[in-house]
PDB file of C-alpha atoms and ligand atoms in Angstrom:
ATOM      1  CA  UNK A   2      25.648  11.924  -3.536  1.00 65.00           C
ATOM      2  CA  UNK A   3      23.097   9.866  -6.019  1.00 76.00           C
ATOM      3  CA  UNK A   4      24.938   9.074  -9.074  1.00 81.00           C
ATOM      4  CA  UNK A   5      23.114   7.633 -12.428  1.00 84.00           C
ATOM      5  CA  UNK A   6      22.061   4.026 -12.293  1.00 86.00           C
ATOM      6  CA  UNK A   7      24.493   1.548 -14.479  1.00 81.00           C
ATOM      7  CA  UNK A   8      23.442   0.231 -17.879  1.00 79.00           C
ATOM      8  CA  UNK A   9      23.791  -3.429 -18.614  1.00 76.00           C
ATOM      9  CA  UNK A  10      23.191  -3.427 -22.379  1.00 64.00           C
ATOM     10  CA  UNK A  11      22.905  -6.254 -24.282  1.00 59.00           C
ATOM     11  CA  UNK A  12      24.996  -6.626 -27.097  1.00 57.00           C
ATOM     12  CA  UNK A  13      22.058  -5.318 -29.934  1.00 59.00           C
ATOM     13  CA  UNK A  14      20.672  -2.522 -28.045  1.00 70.00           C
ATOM     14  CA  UNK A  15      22.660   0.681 -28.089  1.00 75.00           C
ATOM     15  CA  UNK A  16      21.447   2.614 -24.635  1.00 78.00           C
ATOM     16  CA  UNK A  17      18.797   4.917 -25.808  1.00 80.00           C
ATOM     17  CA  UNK A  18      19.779   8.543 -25.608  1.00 84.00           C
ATOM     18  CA  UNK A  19      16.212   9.132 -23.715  1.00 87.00           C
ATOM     19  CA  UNK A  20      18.052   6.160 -20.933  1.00 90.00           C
ATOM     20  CA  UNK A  21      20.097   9.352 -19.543  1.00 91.00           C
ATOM     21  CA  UNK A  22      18.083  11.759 -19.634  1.00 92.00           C
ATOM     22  CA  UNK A  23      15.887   9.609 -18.038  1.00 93.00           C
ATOM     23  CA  UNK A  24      17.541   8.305 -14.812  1.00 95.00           C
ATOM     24  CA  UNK A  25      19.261  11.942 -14.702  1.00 95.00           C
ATOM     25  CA  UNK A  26      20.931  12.040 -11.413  1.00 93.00           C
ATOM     26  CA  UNK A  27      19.021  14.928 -11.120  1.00 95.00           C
ATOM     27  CA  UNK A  28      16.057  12.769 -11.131  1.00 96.00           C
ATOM     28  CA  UNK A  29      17.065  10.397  -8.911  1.00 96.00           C
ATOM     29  CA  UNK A  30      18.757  12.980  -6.422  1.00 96.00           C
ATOM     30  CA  UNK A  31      15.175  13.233  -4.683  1.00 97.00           C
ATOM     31  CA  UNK A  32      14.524   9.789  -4.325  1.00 97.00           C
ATOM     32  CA  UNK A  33      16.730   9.179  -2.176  1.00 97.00           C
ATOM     33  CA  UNK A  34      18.025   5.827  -3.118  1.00 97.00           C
ATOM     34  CA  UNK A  35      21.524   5.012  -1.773  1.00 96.00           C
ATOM     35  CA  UNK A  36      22.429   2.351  -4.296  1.00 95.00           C
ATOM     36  CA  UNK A  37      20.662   2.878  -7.636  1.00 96.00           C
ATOM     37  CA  UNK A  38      20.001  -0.350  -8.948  1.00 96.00           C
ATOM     38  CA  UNK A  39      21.427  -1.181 -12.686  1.00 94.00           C
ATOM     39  CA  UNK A  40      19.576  -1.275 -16.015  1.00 94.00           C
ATOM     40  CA  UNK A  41      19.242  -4.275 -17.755  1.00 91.00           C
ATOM     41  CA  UNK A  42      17.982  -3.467 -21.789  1.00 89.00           C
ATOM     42  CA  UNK A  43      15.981  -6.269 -23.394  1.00 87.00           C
ATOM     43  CA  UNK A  44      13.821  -6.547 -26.081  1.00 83.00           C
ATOM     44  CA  UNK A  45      10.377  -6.709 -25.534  1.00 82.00           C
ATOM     45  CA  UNK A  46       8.684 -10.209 -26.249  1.00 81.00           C
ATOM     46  CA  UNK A  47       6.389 -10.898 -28.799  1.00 81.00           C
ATOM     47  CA  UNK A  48       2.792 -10.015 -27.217  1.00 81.00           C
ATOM     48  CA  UNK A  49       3.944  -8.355 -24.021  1.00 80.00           C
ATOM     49  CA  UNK A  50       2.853  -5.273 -23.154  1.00 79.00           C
ATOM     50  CA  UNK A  51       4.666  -4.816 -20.156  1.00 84.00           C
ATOM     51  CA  UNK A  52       7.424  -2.206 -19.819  1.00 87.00           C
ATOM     52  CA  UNK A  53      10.022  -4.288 -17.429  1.00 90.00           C
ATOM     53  CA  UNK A  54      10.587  -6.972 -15.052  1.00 92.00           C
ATOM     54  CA  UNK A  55      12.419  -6.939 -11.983  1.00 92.00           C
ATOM     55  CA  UNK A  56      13.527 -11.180 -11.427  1.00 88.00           C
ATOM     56  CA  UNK A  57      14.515 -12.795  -8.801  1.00 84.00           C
ATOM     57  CA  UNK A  58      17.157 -11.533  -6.409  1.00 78.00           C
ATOM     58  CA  UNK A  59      19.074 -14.365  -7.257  1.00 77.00           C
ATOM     59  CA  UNK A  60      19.220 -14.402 -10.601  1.00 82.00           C
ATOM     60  CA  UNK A  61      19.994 -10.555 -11.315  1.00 84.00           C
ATOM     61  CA  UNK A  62      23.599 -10.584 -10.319  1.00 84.00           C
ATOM     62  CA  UNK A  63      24.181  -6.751 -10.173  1.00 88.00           C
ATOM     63  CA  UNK A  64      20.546  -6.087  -8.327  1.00 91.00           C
ATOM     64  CA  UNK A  65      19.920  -5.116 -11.709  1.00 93.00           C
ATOM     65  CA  UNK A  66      15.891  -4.776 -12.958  1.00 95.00           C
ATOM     66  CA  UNK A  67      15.207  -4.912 -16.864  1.00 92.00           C
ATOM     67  CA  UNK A  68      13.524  -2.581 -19.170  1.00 92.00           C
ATOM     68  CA  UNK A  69      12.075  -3.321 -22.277  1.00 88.00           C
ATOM     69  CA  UNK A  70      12.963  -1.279 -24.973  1.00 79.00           C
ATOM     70  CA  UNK A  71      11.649  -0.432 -28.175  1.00 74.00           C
ATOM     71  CA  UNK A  72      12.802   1.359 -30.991  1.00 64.00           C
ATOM     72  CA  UNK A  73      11.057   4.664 -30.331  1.00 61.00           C
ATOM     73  CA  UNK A  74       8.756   5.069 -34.016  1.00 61.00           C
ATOM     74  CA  UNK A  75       8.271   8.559 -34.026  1.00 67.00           C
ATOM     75  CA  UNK A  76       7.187   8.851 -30.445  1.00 76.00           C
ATOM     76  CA  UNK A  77       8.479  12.054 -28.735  1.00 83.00           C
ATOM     77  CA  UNK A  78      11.549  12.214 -26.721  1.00 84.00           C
ATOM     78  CA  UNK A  79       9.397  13.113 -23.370  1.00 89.00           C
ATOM     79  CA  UNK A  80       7.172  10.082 -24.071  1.00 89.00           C
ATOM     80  CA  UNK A  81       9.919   7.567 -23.773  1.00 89.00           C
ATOM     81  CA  UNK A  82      11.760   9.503 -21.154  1.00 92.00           C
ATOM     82  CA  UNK A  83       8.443   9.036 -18.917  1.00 93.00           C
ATOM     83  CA  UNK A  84       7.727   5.404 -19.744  1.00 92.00           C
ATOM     84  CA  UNK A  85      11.176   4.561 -18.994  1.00 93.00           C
ATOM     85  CA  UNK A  86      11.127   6.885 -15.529  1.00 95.00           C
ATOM     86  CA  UNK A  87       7.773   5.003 -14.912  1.00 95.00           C
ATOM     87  CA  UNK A  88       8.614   1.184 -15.853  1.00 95.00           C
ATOM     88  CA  UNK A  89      12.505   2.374 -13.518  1.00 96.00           C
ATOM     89  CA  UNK A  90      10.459   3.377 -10.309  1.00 97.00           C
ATOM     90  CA  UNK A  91       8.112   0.409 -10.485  1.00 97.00           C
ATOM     91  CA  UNK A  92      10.862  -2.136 -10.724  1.00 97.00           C
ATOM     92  CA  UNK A  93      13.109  -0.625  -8.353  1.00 97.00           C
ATOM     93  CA  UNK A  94       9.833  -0.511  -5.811  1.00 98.00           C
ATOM     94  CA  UNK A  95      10.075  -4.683  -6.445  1.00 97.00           C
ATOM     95  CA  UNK A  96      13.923  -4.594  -6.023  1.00 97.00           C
ATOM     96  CA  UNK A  97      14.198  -2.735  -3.025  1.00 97.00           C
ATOM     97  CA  UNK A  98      11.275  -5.277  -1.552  1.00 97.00           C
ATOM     98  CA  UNK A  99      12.741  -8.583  -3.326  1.00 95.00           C
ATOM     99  CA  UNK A 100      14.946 -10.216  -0.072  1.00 94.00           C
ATOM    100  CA  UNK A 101      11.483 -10.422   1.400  1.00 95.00           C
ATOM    101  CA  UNK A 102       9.025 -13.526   1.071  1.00 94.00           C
ATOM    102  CA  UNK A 103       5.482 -12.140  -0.927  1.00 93.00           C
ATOM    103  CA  UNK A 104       3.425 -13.046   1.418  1.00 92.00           C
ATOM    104  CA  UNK A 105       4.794 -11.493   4.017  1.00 93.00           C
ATOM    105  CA  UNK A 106       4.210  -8.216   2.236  1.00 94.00           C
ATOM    106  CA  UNK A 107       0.572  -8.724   1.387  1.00 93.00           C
ATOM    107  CA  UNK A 108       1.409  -9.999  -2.238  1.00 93.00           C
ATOM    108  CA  UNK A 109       4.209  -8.674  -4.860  1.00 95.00           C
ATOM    109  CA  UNK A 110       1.853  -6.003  -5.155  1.00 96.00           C
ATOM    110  CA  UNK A 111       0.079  -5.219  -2.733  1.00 95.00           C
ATOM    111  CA  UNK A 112      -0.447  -2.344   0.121  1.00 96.00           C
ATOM    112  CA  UNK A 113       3.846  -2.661   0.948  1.00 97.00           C
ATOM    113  CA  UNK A 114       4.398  -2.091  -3.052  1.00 97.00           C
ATOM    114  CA  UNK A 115       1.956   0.146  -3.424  1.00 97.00           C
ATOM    115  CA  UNK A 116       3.379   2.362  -0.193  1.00 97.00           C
ATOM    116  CA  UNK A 117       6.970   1.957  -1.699  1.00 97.00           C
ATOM    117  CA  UNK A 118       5.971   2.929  -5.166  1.00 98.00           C
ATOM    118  CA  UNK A 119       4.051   5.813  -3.757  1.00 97.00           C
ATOM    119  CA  UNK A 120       6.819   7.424  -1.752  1.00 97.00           C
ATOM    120  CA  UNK A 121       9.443   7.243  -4.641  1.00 97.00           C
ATOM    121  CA  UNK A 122       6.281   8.931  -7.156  1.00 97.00           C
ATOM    122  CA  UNK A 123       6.059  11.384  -4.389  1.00 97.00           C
ATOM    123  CA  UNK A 124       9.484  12.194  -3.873  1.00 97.00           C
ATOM    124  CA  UNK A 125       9.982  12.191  -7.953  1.00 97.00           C
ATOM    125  CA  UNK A 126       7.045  15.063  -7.914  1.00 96.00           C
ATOM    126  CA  UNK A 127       6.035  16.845 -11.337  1.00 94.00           C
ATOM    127  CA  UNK A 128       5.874  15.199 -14.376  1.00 92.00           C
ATOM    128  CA  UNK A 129       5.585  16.667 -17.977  1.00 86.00           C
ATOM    129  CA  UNK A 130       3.318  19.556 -17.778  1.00 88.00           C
ATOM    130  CA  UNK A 131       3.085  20.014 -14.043  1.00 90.00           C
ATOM    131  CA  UNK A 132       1.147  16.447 -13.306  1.00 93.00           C
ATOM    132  CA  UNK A 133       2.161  14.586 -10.128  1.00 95.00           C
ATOM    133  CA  UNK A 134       4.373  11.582 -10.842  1.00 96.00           C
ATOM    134  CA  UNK A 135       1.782  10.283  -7.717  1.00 95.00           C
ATOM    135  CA  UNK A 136      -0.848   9.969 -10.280  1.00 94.00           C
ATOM    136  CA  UNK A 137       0.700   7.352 -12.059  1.00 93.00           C
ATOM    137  CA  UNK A 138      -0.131   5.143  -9.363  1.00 94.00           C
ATOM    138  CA  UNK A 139      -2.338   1.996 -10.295  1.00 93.00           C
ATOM    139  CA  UNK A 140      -5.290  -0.101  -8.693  1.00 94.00           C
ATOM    140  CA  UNK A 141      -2.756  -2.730 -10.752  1.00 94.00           C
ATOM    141  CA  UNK A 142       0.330  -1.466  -8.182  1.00 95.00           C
ATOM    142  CA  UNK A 143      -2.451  -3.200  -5.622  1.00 94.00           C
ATOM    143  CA  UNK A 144      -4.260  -5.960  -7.031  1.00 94.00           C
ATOM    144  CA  UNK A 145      -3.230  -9.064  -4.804  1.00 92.00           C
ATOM    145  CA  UNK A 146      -5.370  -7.144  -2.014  1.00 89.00           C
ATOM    146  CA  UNK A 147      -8.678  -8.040  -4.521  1.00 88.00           C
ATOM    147  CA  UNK A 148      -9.114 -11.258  -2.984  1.00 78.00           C
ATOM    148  CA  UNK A 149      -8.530 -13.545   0.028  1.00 68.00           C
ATOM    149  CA  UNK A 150      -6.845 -10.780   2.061  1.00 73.00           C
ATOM    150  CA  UNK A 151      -7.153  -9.782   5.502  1.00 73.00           C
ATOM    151  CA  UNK A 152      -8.249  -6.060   4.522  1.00 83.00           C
ATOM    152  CA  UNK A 153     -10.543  -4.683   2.253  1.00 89.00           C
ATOM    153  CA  UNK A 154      -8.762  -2.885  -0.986  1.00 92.00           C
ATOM    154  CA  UNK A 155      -9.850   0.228   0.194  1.00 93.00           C
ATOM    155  CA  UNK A 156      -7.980  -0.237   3.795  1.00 93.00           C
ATOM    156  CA  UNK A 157      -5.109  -1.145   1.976  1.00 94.00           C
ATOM    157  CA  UNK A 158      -5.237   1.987  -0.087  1.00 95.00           C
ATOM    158  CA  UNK A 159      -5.830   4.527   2.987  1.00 95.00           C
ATOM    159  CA  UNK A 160      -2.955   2.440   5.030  1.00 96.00           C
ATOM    160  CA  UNK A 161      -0.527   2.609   2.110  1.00 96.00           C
ATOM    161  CA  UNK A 162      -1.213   6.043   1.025  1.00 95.00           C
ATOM    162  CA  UNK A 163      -0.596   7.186   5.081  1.00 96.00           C
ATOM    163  CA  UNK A 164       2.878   5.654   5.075  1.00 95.00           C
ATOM    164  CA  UNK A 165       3.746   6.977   2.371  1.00 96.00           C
ATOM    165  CA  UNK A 166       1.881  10.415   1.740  1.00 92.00           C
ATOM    166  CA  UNK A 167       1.625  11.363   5.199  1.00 89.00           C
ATOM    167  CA  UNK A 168       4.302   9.323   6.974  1.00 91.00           C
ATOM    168  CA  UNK A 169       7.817   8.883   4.641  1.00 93.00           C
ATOM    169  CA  UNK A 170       8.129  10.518   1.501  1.00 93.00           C
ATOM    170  CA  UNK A 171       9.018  14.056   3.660  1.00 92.00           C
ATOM    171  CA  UNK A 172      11.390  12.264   5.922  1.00 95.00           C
ATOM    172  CA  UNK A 173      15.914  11.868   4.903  1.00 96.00           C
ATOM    173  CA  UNK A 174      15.080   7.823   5.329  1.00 96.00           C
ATOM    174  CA  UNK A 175      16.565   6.408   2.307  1.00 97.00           C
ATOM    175  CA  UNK A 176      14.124   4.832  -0.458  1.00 97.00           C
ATOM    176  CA  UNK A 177      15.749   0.910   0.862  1.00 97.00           C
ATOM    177  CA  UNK A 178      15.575   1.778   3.894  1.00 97.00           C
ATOM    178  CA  UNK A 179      11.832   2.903   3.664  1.00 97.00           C
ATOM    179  CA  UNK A 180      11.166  -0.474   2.283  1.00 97.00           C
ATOM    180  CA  UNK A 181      12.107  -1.988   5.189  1.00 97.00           C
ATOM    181  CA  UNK A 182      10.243   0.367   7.232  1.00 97.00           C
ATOM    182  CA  UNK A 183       7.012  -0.205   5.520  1.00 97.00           C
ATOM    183  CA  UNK A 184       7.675  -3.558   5.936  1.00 97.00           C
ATOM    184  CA  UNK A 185       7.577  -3.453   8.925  1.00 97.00           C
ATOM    185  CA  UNK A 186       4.582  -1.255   9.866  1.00 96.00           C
ATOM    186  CA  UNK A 187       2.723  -3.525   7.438  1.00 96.00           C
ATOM    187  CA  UNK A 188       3.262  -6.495   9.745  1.00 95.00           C
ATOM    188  CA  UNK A 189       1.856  -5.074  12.588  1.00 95.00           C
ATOM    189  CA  UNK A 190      -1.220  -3.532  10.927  1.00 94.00           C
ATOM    190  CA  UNK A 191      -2.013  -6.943   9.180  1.00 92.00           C
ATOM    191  CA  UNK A 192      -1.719  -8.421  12.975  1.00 91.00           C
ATOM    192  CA  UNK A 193      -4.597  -5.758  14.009  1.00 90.00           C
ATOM    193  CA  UNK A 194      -6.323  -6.548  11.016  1.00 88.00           C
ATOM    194  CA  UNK A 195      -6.478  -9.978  11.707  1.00 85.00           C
ATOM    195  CA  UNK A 196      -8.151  -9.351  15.599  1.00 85.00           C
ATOM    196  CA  UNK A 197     -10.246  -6.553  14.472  1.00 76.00           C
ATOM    197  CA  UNK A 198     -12.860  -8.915  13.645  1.00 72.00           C
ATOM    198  CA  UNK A 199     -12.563 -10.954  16.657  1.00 70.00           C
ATOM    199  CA  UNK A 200     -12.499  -7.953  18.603  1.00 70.00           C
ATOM    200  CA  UNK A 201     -15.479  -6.573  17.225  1.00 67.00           C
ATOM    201  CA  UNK A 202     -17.199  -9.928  18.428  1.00 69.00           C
ATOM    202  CA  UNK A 203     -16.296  -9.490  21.951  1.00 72.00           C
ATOM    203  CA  UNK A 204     -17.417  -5.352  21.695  1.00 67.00           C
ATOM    204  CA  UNK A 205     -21.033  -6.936  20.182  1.00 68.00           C
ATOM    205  CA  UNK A 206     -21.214  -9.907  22.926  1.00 73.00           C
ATOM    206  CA  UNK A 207     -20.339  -7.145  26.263  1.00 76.00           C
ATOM    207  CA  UNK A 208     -22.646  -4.374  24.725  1.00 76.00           C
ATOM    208  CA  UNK A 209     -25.355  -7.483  24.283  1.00 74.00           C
ATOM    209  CA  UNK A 210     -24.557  -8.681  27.508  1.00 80.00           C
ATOM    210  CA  UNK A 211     -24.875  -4.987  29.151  1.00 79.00           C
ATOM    211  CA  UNK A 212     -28.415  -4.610  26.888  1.00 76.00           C
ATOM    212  CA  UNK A 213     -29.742  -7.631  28.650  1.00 76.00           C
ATOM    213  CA  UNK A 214     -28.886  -6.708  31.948  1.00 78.00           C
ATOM    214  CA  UNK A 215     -30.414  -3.326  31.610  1.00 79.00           C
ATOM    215  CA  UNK A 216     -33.449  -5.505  29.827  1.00 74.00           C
ATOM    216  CA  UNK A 217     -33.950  -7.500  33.289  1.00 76.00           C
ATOM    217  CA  UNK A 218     -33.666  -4.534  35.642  1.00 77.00           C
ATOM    218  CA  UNK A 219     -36.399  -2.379  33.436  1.00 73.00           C
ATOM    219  CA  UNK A 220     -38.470  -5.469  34.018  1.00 72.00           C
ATOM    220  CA  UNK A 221     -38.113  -6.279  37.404  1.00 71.00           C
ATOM    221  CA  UNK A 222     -38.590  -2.599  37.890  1.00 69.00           C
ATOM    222  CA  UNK A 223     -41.812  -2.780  35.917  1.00 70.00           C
ATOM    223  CA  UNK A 224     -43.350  -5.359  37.926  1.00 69.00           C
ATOM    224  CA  UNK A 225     -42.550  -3.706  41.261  1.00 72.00           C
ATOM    225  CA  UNK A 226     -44.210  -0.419  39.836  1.00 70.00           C
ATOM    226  CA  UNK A 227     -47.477  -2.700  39.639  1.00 63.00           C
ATOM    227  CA  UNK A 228     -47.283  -3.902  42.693  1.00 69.00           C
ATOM    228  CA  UNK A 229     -47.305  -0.549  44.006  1.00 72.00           C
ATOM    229  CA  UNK A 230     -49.759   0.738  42.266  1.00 73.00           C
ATOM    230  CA  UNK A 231     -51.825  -2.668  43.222  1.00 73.00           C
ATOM    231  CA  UNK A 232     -51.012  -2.710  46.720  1.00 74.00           C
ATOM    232  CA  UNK A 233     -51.844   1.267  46.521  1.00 72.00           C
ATOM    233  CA  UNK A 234     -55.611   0.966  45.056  1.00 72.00           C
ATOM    234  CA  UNK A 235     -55.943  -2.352  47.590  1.00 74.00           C
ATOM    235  CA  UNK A 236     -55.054   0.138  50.151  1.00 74.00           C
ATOM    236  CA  UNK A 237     -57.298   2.922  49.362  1.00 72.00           C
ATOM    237  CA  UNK A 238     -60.118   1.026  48.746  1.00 72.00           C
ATOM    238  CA  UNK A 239     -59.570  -0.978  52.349  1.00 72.00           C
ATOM    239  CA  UNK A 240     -59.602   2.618  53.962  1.00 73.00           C
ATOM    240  CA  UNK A 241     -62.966   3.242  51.972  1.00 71.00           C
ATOM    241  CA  UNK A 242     -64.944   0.674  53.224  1.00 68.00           C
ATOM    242  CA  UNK A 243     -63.566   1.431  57.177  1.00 68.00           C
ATOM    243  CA  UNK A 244     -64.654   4.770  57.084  1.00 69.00           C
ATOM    244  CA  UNK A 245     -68.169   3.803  55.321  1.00 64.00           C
TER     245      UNK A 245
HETATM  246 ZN1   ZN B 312       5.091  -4.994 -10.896  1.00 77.40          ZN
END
């Protein structure tokens, strides 16, 4: 049975109220997680804008990923319960992928992230007012594939949003579990990736190699055509001038 996720307050920061309605077990019950990974509640530094961190797995003791929390200023209860459902799922997509190196994953976000992220939207489904919690995924959840990267962005899209969409987020497999999983798959996609060039150079050089062939035969054919036609009119005219 998923239970609530532990909170790791610090000493100034009373748990929000919005915290448990937020991670509801009712909310996580979909997901799927087996171990819901602990809250940590920090401030949020001057000038940052982001919502959380998830640090090393070393240095978060319980598995724990942090959420920054500020005092809500009027904003409705639904707001924060959202941003902190949103800023929970995106750390615990990095959790659930931090025992393995970045760059075996395409980047700390790239298409495995995005895939993970995806599936635990998915499985979330509707957020205030009927809207996919889907939709709250981000070109940002995929950015390290804008670059040096052995797929295009929008490969990385179509292959992350078939694991997940059309692959995982129907399936009992648990949400660390999945992680692994698209782990996996990822590794031998990036392999194909990585030939499908090469491969494409070998498919240009036969079908080049099959053009010339057919090239030479045409020609040779050509000439012998001539010839005929030559030898033909040589023939006829020979017969003329016996008969005459
Ligand atoms: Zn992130």
């Amino acid at each position: 049975m998923t239970t609530a996720p532990k909170v790791l307050a610090l000493k100034e920061i009373e748990p929000p109220s919005a915290l448990a309605e937020a991670l509801s077990s009712e909310f996580l019950r979909p997901l799927r997680i087996e171990n819901p990974p602990p809250v940590r509640l920090a401030r949020r530094p001057a000038g940052a804008t982001w919502g959380g961190f998830c640090s090393w797995q070393d240095m978060a003791e319980f598995r724990e990923v942090t959420i920054h929390f500020d005092a809500p200023l009027g904003q409705e209860s639904w707001v924060m319960v959202e941003k902190l459902r949103g800023t929970y799922l995106h750390e615990i997509a990095h959790r659930f992928l931090s025992k393995l190196p970045v760059d075996e994953i395409g980047g700390s976000h790239g298409p495995v992230f995005f895939a993970l992220q995806l599936l635990l939207f998915l499985r979330a489904g509707e957020r205030e007012g009927g809207r996919p919690w889907a939709w709250h995924a981000d070109l940002y959840d995929l950015h390290d594939c804008f670059g040096d990267h052995p797929c295009t962005p929008g490969q990385a899209l179509d292959w992350a949003f078939c694991q997940a969409a059309e692959l995982l987020a129907d399936t009992e497999i648990s949400a660390e579990s999945a992680a692994g999983e698209i782990a996996r798959r990822f590794a031998i996609w990036r392999e194909a990736m990585a030939l499908a060039p090469a491969k494409r150079q070998a498919a240009h050089a036969a079908r080049a190699e099959r053009e010339a062939v057919l090239v030479r035969k045409a020609t040779h054919v050509k000439w012998w055509i001539c010839y005929s036609i030559m030898l033909g009119a040589m023939a006829g005219l020979l017969a003329g001038l016996l008969a005459a």
